[in-house]
Amino acid sequence: MNKPVILVVEDDAPVRNLMSTTLKTHEYKYLTAPTGQDAIMLASSHNPDVVFLDLGLPDMDGIDVIRKIRSWSNMPIIVISARSEDEDKINALDAGADDYLTKPFSVEELLARLRVTIRRLSMMNGDTSADNSVYTNGDLKIDFPARCAFLKGEELKLTPIEFKLLCLLAKNTGKVLTHTYITQNIWGRSWDNDIASLRVFMVSLRKKLEPTPGSPELIQTHVGIGYRMLKVE
Ligand code: CA
């Protein structure tokens, strides 16, 4: 991948400057937009690799910026929100954001999220035929066409739902998936009952997958939001 271009959407000048200085110091190319309209324009004209998007913009809601961009592009969007309510993050993730960062954030956190997103991007670019391929992540291996998964070479005994869940998380490695997104994909609906079932399936999947289910290494929980499959180094 060439030097990635990052679009920073933030109306608060000091925060915007902090972000652009950080990106510059780490030799990323970047563009900045202070409004939602500018963001949509730059996203379509420059096709950036990653977007950092503040949700509270002067001219429009950040969620609508996500929906607009999603109507033509899958470019990763990392939401930056001062709103600490889970509801806003969930709405942003459901609208198609890939990850979120809560203000105030540290420069290290910003860079870490960016690295994860870029890694996922290059993984996806290198693997366009995910369904016909074998996925590996640390000790985990998933053979999609054969519909089986292995841990340290041992085949995992997974129920069909657990396997579906594992594949969904694996295909979105590095990305936070909301409870709603997951249940929609697994059961085609998202009722309170489904979210409760999801927790139960996740516990049993982790028992089979994680050496220490109490401190998982592969599947991270975002309390009140959802789950993320981590890329094991
Ligand atoms: Ca703002």
PDB file of C-alpha atoms and ligand atoms in Angstrom:
ATOM      1  CA  MET A   1       0.000   0.000   0.000  1.00  0.00           C
ATOM      2  CA  ASN A   2       1.281   3.482  -0.867  1.00  0.00           C
ATOM      3  CA  LYS A   3       1.382   6.153   1.791  1.00  0.00           C
ATOM      4  CA  PRO A   4      -2.204   6.259   3.039  1.00  0.00           C
ATOM      5  CA  VAL A   5      -4.123   9.517   2.790  1.00  0.00           C
ATOM      6  CA  ILE A   6      -6.146  10.419   5.867  1.00  0.00           C
ATOM      7  CA  LEU A   7      -9.098  12.794   5.861  1.00  0.00           C
ATOM      8  CA  VAL A   8      -9.569  14.616   9.175  1.00  0.00           C
ATOM      9  CA  VAL A   9     -13.080  16.004   9.681  1.00  0.00           C
ATOM     10  CA  GLU A  10     -13.202  18.249  12.730  1.00  0.00           C
ATOM     11  CA  ASP A  11     -14.644  21.726  13.266  1.00  0.00           C
ATOM     12  CA  ASP A  12     -12.663  22.399  16.446  1.00  0.00           C
ATOM     13  CA  ALA A  13      -9.433  24.025  15.152  1.00  0.00           C
ATOM     14  CA  PRO A  14      -7.124  23.079  18.077  1.00  0.00           C
ATOM     15  CA  VAL A  15      -8.176  19.413  17.850  1.00  0.00           C
ATOM     16  CA  ARG A  16      -7.886  19.480  14.060  1.00  0.00           C
ATOM     17  CA  ASN A  17      -4.389  20.949  14.324  1.00  0.00           C
ATOM     18  CA  LEU A  18      -3.339  18.401  16.917  1.00  0.00           C
ATOM     19  CA  MET A  19      -4.494  15.618  14.629  1.00  0.00           C
ATOM     20  CA  SER A  20      -2.888  16.968  11.496  1.00  0.00           C
ATOM     21  CA  THR A  21       0.392  17.672  13.297  1.00  0.00           C
ATOM     22  CA  THR A  22       0.382  14.122  14.642  1.00  0.00           C
ATOM     23  CA  LEU A  23      -0.247  12.687  11.186  1.00  0.00           C
ATOM     24  CA  LYS A  24       2.430  14.892   9.656  1.00  0.00           C
ATOM     25  CA  THR A  25       4.989  13.866  12.305  1.00  0.00           C
ATOM     26  CA  HIS A  26       4.281  10.227  11.479  1.00  0.00           C
ATOM     27  CA  GLU A  27       4.574  10.870   7.753  1.00  0.00           C
ATOM     28  CA  TYR A  28       0.976  10.275   6.808  1.00  0.00           C
ATOM     29  CA  LYS A  29      -0.562  12.344   4.051  1.00  0.00           C
ATOM     30  CA  TYR A  30      -3.678  14.152   5.179  1.00  0.00           C
ATOM     31  CA  LEU A  31      -6.529  16.462   4.213  1.00  0.00           C
ATOM     32  CA  THR A  32      -8.682  18.442   6.608  1.00  0.00           C
ATOM     33  CA  ALA A  33     -12.330  19.472   6.539  1.00  0.00           C
ATOM     34  CA  PRO A  34     -14.065  21.705   9.122  1.00  0.00           C
ATOM     35  CA  THR A  35     -17.638  20.886   7.988  1.00  0.00           C
ATOM     36  CA  GLY A  36     -19.724  17.937   6.847  1.00  0.00           C
ATOM     37  CA  GLN A  37     -20.179  19.376   3.356  1.00  0.00           C
ATOM     38  CA  ASP A  38     -16.409  19.826   2.946  1.00  0.00           C
ATOM     39  CA  ALA A  39     -15.898  16.290   4.215  1.00  0.00           C
ATOM     40  CA  ILE A  40     -18.268  14.786   1.646  1.00  0.00           C
ATOM     41  CA  MET A  41     -16.692  16.841  -1.123  1.00  0.00           C
ATOM     42  CA  LEU A  42     -13.113  15.878  -0.208  1.00  0.00           C
ATOM     43  CA  ALA A  43     -14.065  12.242   0.338  1.00  0.00           C
ATOM     44  CA  SER A  44     -15.491  12.029  -3.171  1.00  0.00           C
ATOM     45  CA  SER A  45     -12.807  14.089  -4.917  1.00  0.00           C
ATOM     46  CA  HIS A  46      -9.713  12.626  -3.174  1.00  0.00           C
ATOM     47  CA  ASN A  47     -10.855   9.133  -2.212  1.00  0.00           C
ATOM     48  CA  PRO A  48      -8.853   9.054   1.066  1.00  0.00           C
ATOM     49  CA  ASP A  49      -7.802   5.727   2.594  1.00  0.00           C
ATOM     50  CA  VAL A  50      -9.144   6.478   6.074  1.00  0.00           C
ATOM     51  CA  VAL A  51     -11.518   9.132   7.456  1.00  0.00           C
ATOM     52  CA  PHE A  52     -11.446  10.464  11.015  1.00  0.00           C
ATOM     53  CA  LEU A  53     -14.870  11.962  11.561  1.00  0.00           C
ATOM     54  CA  ASP A  54     -16.068  14.170  14.391  1.00  0.00           C
ATOM     55  CA  LEU A  55     -19.790  13.557  14.992  1.00  0.00           C
ATOM     56  CA  GLY A  56     -20.660  17.072  16.173  1.00  0.00           C
ATOM     57  CA  LEU A  57     -20.228  19.259  13.083  1.00  0.00           C
ATOM     58  CA  PRO A  58     -21.620  22.781  12.577  1.00  0.00           C
ATOM     59  CA  ASP A  59     -23.563  22.135   9.363  1.00  0.00           C
ATOM     60  CA  MET A  60     -24.776  18.555   9.662  1.00  0.00           C
ATOM     61  CA  ASP A  61     -24.758  15.480  11.875  1.00  0.00           C
ATOM     62  CA  GLY A  62     -21.697  13.248  11.477  1.00  0.00           C
ATOM     63  CA  ILE A  63     -24.016  10.231  11.170  1.00  0.00           C
ATOM     64  CA  ASP A  64     -25.406  11.732   7.948  1.00  0.00           C
ATOM     65  CA  VAL A  65     -21.865  12.237   6.669  1.00  0.00           C
ATOM     66  CA  ILE A  66     -21.273   8.500   7.218  1.00  0.00           C
ATOM     67  CA  ARG A  67     -24.491   7.583   5.380  1.00  0.00           C
ATOM     68  CA  LYS A  68     -23.575   9.853   2.470  1.00  0.00           C
ATOM     69  CA  ILE A  69     -20.061   8.416   2.124  1.00  0.00           C
ATOM     70  CA  ARG A  70     -21.406   4.875   2.490  1.00  0.00           C
ATOM     71  CA  SER A  71     -23.731   5.420  -0.474  1.00  0.00           C
ATOM     72  CA  TRP A  72     -20.697   5.171  -2.773  1.00  0.00           C
ATOM     73  CA  SER A  73     -17.670   4.024  -0.767  1.00  0.00           C
ATOM     74  CA  ASN A  74     -16.433   1.503   1.802  1.00  0.00           C
ATOM     75  CA  MET A  75     -13.509   3.699   2.886  1.00  0.00           C
ATOM     76  CA  PRO A  76     -12.822   3.095   6.607  1.00  0.00           C
ATOM     77  CA  ILE A  77     -14.387   5.749   8.849  1.00  0.00           C
ATOM     78  CA  ILE A  78     -13.221   6.176  12.429  1.00  0.00           C
ATOM     79  CA  VAL A  79     -15.681   8.248  14.395  1.00  0.00           C
ATOM     80  CA  ILE A  80     -14.433  10.748  16.939  1.00  0.00           C
ATOM     81  CA  SER A  81     -17.017  11.721  19.457  1.00  0.00           C
ATOM     82  CA  ALA A  82     -17.147  13.843  22.555  1.00  0.00           C
ATOM     83  CA  ARG A  83     -20.474  12.226  23.251  1.00  0.00           C
ATOM     84  CA  SER A  84     -19.728   9.445  25.644  1.00  0.00           C
ATOM     85  CA  GLU A  85     -23.135   7.832  25.299  1.00  0.00           C
ATOM     86  CA  ASP A  86     -23.022   4.359  23.857  1.00  0.00           C
ATOM     87  CA  GLU A  87     -26.087   5.206  21.790  1.00  0.00           C
ATOM     88  CA  ASP A  88     -24.148   7.616  19.548  1.00  0.00           C
ATOM     89  CA  LYS A  89     -21.351   5.168  18.970  1.00  0.00           C
ATOM     90  CA  ILE A  90     -23.842   2.417  18.165  1.00  0.00           C
ATOM     91  CA  ASN A  91     -25.700   4.651  15.710  1.00  0.00           C
ATOM     92  CA  ALA A  92     -22.427   5.610  14.042  1.00  0.00           C
ATOM     93  CA  LEU A  93     -21.258   2.001  13.812  1.00  0.00           C
ATOM     94  CA  ASP A  94     -24.641   0.900  12.493  1.00  0.00           C
ATOM     95  CA  ALA A  95     -24.553   3.684   9.889  1.00  0.00           C
ATOM     96  CA  GLY A  96     -21.302   2.137   8.654  1.00  0.00           C
ATOM     97  CA  ALA A  97     -18.453   3.571  10.745  1.00  0.00           C
ATOM     98  CA  ASP A  98     -15.593   1.113  11.313  1.00  0.00           C
ATOM     99  CA  ASP A  99     -14.371   2.182  14.714  1.00  0.00           C
ATOM    100  CA  TYR A 100     -14.679   4.965  17.257  1.00  0.00           C
ATOM    101  CA  LEU A 101     -12.509   7.114  19.455  1.00  0.00           C
ATOM    102  CA  THR A 102     -13.922   9.010  22.419  1.00  0.00           C
ATOM    103  CA  LYS A 103     -12.735  12.546  23.168  1.00  0.00           C
ATOM    104  CA  PRO A 104     -10.489  13.336  24.886  1.00  0.00           C
ATOM    105  CA  PHE A 105      -8.123  10.863  23.270  1.00  0.00           C
ATOM    106  CA  SER A 106      -4.356  10.512  23.351  1.00  0.00           C
ATOM    107  CA  VAL A 107      -2.165  10.848  20.298  1.00  0.00           C
ATOM    108  CA  GLU A 108      -0.990   7.260  20.887  1.00  0.00           C
ATOM    109  CA  GLU A 109      -4.575   6.033  20.825  1.00  0.00           C
ATOM    110  CA  LEU A 110      -5.253   7.888  17.592  1.00  0.00           C
ATOM    111  CA  LEU A 111      -2.194   6.360  15.941  1.00  0.00           C
ATOM    112  CA  ALA A 112      -2.999   2.885  17.254  1.00  0.00           C
ATOM    113  CA  ARG A 113      -6.528   2.992  15.796  1.00  0.00           C
ATOM    114  CA  LEU A 114      -5.124   4.211  12.526  1.00  0.00           C
ATOM    115  CA  ARG A 115      -2.575   1.387  12.342  1.00  0.00           C
ATOM    116  CA  VAL A 116      -5.242  -1.250  13.033  1.00  0.00           C
ATOM    117  CA  THR A 117      -7.488   0.195  10.341  1.00  0.00           C
ATOM    118  CA  ILE A 118      -4.724   0.392   7.751  1.00  0.00           C
ATOM    119  CA  ARG A 119      -3.663  -3.181   8.542  1.00  0.00           C
ATOM    120  CA  ARG A 120      -7.217  -4.404   8.061  1.00  0.00           C
ATOM    121  CA  LEU A 121      -7.405  -2.469   4.818  1.00  0.00           C
ATOM    122  CA  SER A 122      -4.265  -4.033   3.374  1.00  0.00           C
ATOM    123  CA  MET A 123      -5.432  -7.453   4.558  1.00  0.00           C
ATOM    124  CA  MET A 124      -8.716  -6.955   2.703  1.00  0.00           C
ATOM    125  CA  ASN A 125      -6.987  -5.673  -0.405  1.00  0.00           C
ATOM    126  CA  GLY A 126      -4.691  -8.659  -0.480  1.00  0.00           C
ATOM    127  CA  ASP A 127      -7.578 -11.050  -0.041  1.00  0.00           C
ATOM    128  CA  THR A 128     -10.471 -10.304  -2.337  1.00  0.00           C
ATOM    129  CA  SER A 129     -11.803 -13.852  -2.362  1.00  0.00           C
ATOM    130  CA  ALA A 130     -12.366 -14.303   1.366  1.00  0.00           C
ATOM    131  CA  ASP A 131     -14.995 -16.977   0.814  1.00  0.00           C
ATOM    132  CA  ASN A 132     -12.663 -19.285  -1.072  1.00  0.00           C
ATOM    133  CA  SER A 133      -9.699 -18.815   1.124  1.00  0.00           C
ATOM    134  CA  VAL A 134      -8.106 -19.857   4.360  1.00  0.00           C
ATOM    135  CA  TYR A 135      -7.944 -17.251   7.114  1.00  0.00           C
ATOM    136  CA  THR A 136      -5.192 -17.290   9.701  1.00  0.00           C
ATOM    137  CA  ASN A 137      -4.853 -15.110  12.757  1.00  0.00           C
ATOM    138  CA  GLY A 138      -2.345 -16.231  15.395  1.00  0.00           C
ATOM    139  CA  ASP A 139      -3.222 -19.831  16.310  1.00  0.00           C
ATOM    140  CA  LEU A 140      -6.616 -19.602  14.643  1.00  0.00           C
ATOM    141  CA  LYS A 141      -7.199 -20.924  11.141  1.00  0.00           C
ATOM    142  CA  ILE A 142     -10.530 -20.908   9.305  1.00  0.00           C
ATOM    143  CA  ASP A 143     -11.035 -22.867   6.123  1.00  0.00           C
ATOM    144  CA  PHE A 144     -14.094 -21.074   4.668  1.00  0.00           C
ATOM    145  CA  PRO A 145     -14.903 -23.463   1.793  1.00  0.00           C
ATOM    146  CA  ALA A 146     -14.486 -26.548   3.999  1.00  0.00           C
ATOM    147  CA  ARG A 147     -16.518 -24.820   6.735  1.00  0.00           C
ATOM    148  CA  CYS A 148     -14.145 -25.750   9.535  1.00  0.00           C
ATOM    149  CA  ALA A 149     -11.879 -23.938  11.961  1.00  0.00           C
ATOM    150  CA  PHE A 150      -8.691 -24.980  13.697  1.00  0.00           C
ATOM    151  CA  LEU A 151      -6.851 -23.812  16.786  1.00  0.00           C
ATOM    152  CA  LYS A 152      -3.161 -24.771  16.927  1.00  0.00           C
ATOM    153  CA  GLY A 153      -3.916 -27.337  14.228  1.00  0.00           C
ATOM    154  CA  GLU A 154      -6.744 -28.978  16.221  1.00  0.00           C
ATOM    155  CA  GLU A 155     -10.169 -28.836  14.627  1.00  0.00           C
ATOM    156  CA  LEU A 156     -12.647 -26.831  16.719  1.00  0.00           C
ATOM    157  CA  LYS A 157     -15.990 -28.463  17.430  1.00  0.00           C
ATOM    158  CA  LEU A 158     -18.281 -25.539  16.661  1.00  0.00           C
ATOM    159  CA  THR A 159     -22.046 -25.438  16.295  1.00  0.00           C
ATOM    160  CA  PRO A 160     -23.324 -23.886  13.017  1.00  0.00           C
ATOM    161  CA  ILE A 161     -24.145 -20.615  14.795  1.00  0.00           C
ATOM    162  CA  GLU A 162     -20.743 -20.468  16.481  1.00  0.00           C
ATOM    163  CA  PHE A 163     -19.065 -21.055  13.129  1.00  0.00           C
ATOM    164  CA  LYS A 164     -21.131 -18.337  11.453  1.00  0.00           C
ATOM    165  CA  LEU A 165     -20.285 -15.964  14.301  1.00  0.00           C
ATOM    166  CA  LEU A 166     -16.592 -16.754  14.083  1.00  0.00           C
ATOM    167  CA  CYS A 167     -16.557 -16.199  10.291  1.00  0.00           C
ATOM    168  CA  LEU A 168     -18.388 -12.888  10.601  1.00  0.00           C
ATOM    169  CA  LEU A 169     -15.909 -11.609  13.190  1.00  0.00           C
ATOM    170  CA  ALA A 170     -12.923 -12.942  11.241  1.00  0.00           C
ATOM    171  CA  LYS A 171     -14.008 -11.335   7.970  1.00  0.00           C
ATOM    172  CA  ASN A 172     -14.215  -8.038   9.839  1.00  0.00           C
ATOM    173  CA  THR A 173     -10.976  -8.389  11.811  1.00  0.00           C
ATOM    174  CA  GLY A 174     -10.056  -5.120  13.509  1.00  0.00           C
ATOM    175  CA  LYS A 175     -13.554  -3.731  13.147  1.00  0.00           C
ATOM    176  CA  VAL A 176     -16.053  -3.237  15.968  1.00  0.00           C
ATOM    177  CA  LEU A 177     -19.317  -5.007  15.084  1.00  0.00           C
ATOM    178  CA  THR A 178     -22.408  -3.901  16.989  1.00  0.00           C
ATOM    179  CA  HIS A 179     -24.813  -6.383  18.582  1.00  0.00           C
ATOM    180  CA  THR A 180     -27.415  -5.268  16.039  1.00  0.00           C
ATOM    181  CA  TYR A 181     -25.099  -5.799  13.083  1.00  0.00           C
ATOM    182  CA  ILE A 182     -24.138  -9.270  14.295  1.00  0.00           C
ATOM    183  CA  THR A 183     -27.663 -10.468  15.070  1.00  0.00           C
ATOM    184  CA  GLN A 184     -28.911  -9.084  11.734  1.00  0.00           C
ATOM    185  CA  ASN A 185     -26.245 -11.104   9.988  1.00  0.00           C
ATOM    186  CA  ILE A 186     -26.750 -14.289  11.981  1.00  0.00           C
ATOM    187  CA  TRP A 187     -30.541 -14.361  12.449  1.00  0.00           C
ATOM    188  CA  GLY A 188     -31.737 -11.660  10.055  1.00  0.00           C
ATOM    189  CA  ARG A 189     -33.311  -9.654  12.901  1.00  0.00           C
ATOM    190  CA  SER A 190     -32.293  -7.894  16.055  1.00  0.00           C
ATOM    191  CA  TRP A 191     -34.630  -8.377  18.943  1.00  0.00           C
ATOM    192  CA  ASP A 192     -33.652  -8.097  22.593  1.00  0.00           C
ATOM    193  CA  ASN A 193     -33.829 -11.886  22.770  1.00  0.00           C
ATOM    194  CA  ASP A 194     -31.341 -12.230  19.934  1.00  0.00           C
ATOM    195  CA  ILE A 195     -28.871  -9.952  21.671  1.00  0.00           C
ATOM    196  CA  ALA A 196     -29.251 -12.040  24.830  1.00  0.00           C
ATOM    197  CA  SER A 197     -28.659 -15.224  22.792  1.00  0.00           C
ATOM    198  CA  LEU A 198     -25.650 -13.632  21.155  1.00  0.00           C
ATOM    199  CA  ARG A 199     -24.027 -13.203  24.585  1.00  0.00           C
ATOM    200  CA  VAL A 200     -24.580 -16.886  25.330  1.00  0.00           C
ATOM    201  CA  PHE A 201     -23.121 -18.002  21.984  1.00  0.00           C
ATOM    202  CA  MET A 202     -20.179 -15.686  22.498  1.00  0.00           C
ATOM    203  CA  VAL A 203     -19.426 -17.246  25.895  1.00  0.00           C
ATOM    204  CA  SER A 204     -19.448 -20.744  24.407  1.00  0.00           C
ATOM    205  CA  LEU A 205     -17.403 -19.681  21.371  1.00  0.00           C
ATOM    206  CA  ARG A 206     -14.795 -18.089  23.615  1.00  0.00           C
ATOM    207  CA  LYS A 207     -14.580 -21.237  25.747  1.00  0.00           C
ATOM    208  CA  LYS A 208     -13.526 -23.123  22.639  1.00  0.00           C
ATOM    209  CA  LEU A 209     -11.353 -20.379  21.213  1.00  0.00           C
ATOM    210  CA  GLU A 210      -9.545 -18.588  23.977  1.00  0.00           C
ATOM    211  CA  PRO A 211      -6.942 -20.237  26.209  1.00  0.00           C
ATOM    212  CA  THR A 212      -8.169 -18.015  29.058  1.00  0.00           C
ATOM    213  CA  PRO A 213     -11.833 -17.137  28.298  1.00  0.00           C
ATOM    214  CA  GLY A 214     -11.830 -14.618  31.196  1.00  0.00           C
ATOM    215  CA  SER A 215      -9.129 -12.548  29.505  1.00  0.00           C
ATOM    216  CA  PRO A 216      -9.747 -13.094  25.798  1.00  0.00           C
ATOM    217  CA  GLU A 217      -6.985 -12.434  23.271  1.00  0.00           C
ATOM    218  CA  LEU A 218      -8.905 -12.860  20.041  1.00  0.00           C
ATOM    219  CA  ILE A 219     -12.368 -11.458  20.623  1.00  0.00           C
ATOM    220  CA  GLN A 220     -12.612  -8.147  22.419  1.00  0.00           C
ATOM    221  CA  THR A 221     -15.836  -7.040  24.120  1.00  0.00           C
ATOM    222  CA  HIS A 222     -17.017  -3.449  23.777  1.00  0.00           C
ATOM    223  CA  VAL A 223     -19.440  -3.254  26.670  1.00  0.00           C
ATOM    224  CA  GLY A 224     -22.916  -2.178  25.567  1.00  0.00           C
ATOM    225  CA  ILE A 225     -21.754  -1.951  21.942  1.00  0.00           C
ATOM    226  CA  GLY A 226     -20.483  -5.185  20.445  1.00  0.00           C
ATOM    227  CA  TYR A 227     -17.407  -7.266  19.650  1.00  0.00           C
ATOM    228  CA  ARG A 228     -14.199  -7.050  17.674  1.00  0.00           C
ATOM    229  CA  MET A 229     -11.843  -9.741  16.419  1.00  0.00           C
ATOM    230  CA  LEU A 230      -8.317  -8.555  17.095  1.00  0.00           C
ATOM    231  CA  LYS A 231      -5.421  -9.151  14.748  1.00  0.00           C
ATOM    232  CA  VAL A 232      -2.875 -11.220  16.674  1.00  0.00           C
ATOM    233  CA  GLU A 233       0.665  -9.992  16.096  1.00  0.00           C
TER     234      GLU A 233
HETATM  235 CA    CA B   1     -17.209  19.166  16.885  1.00  0.00          CA
END
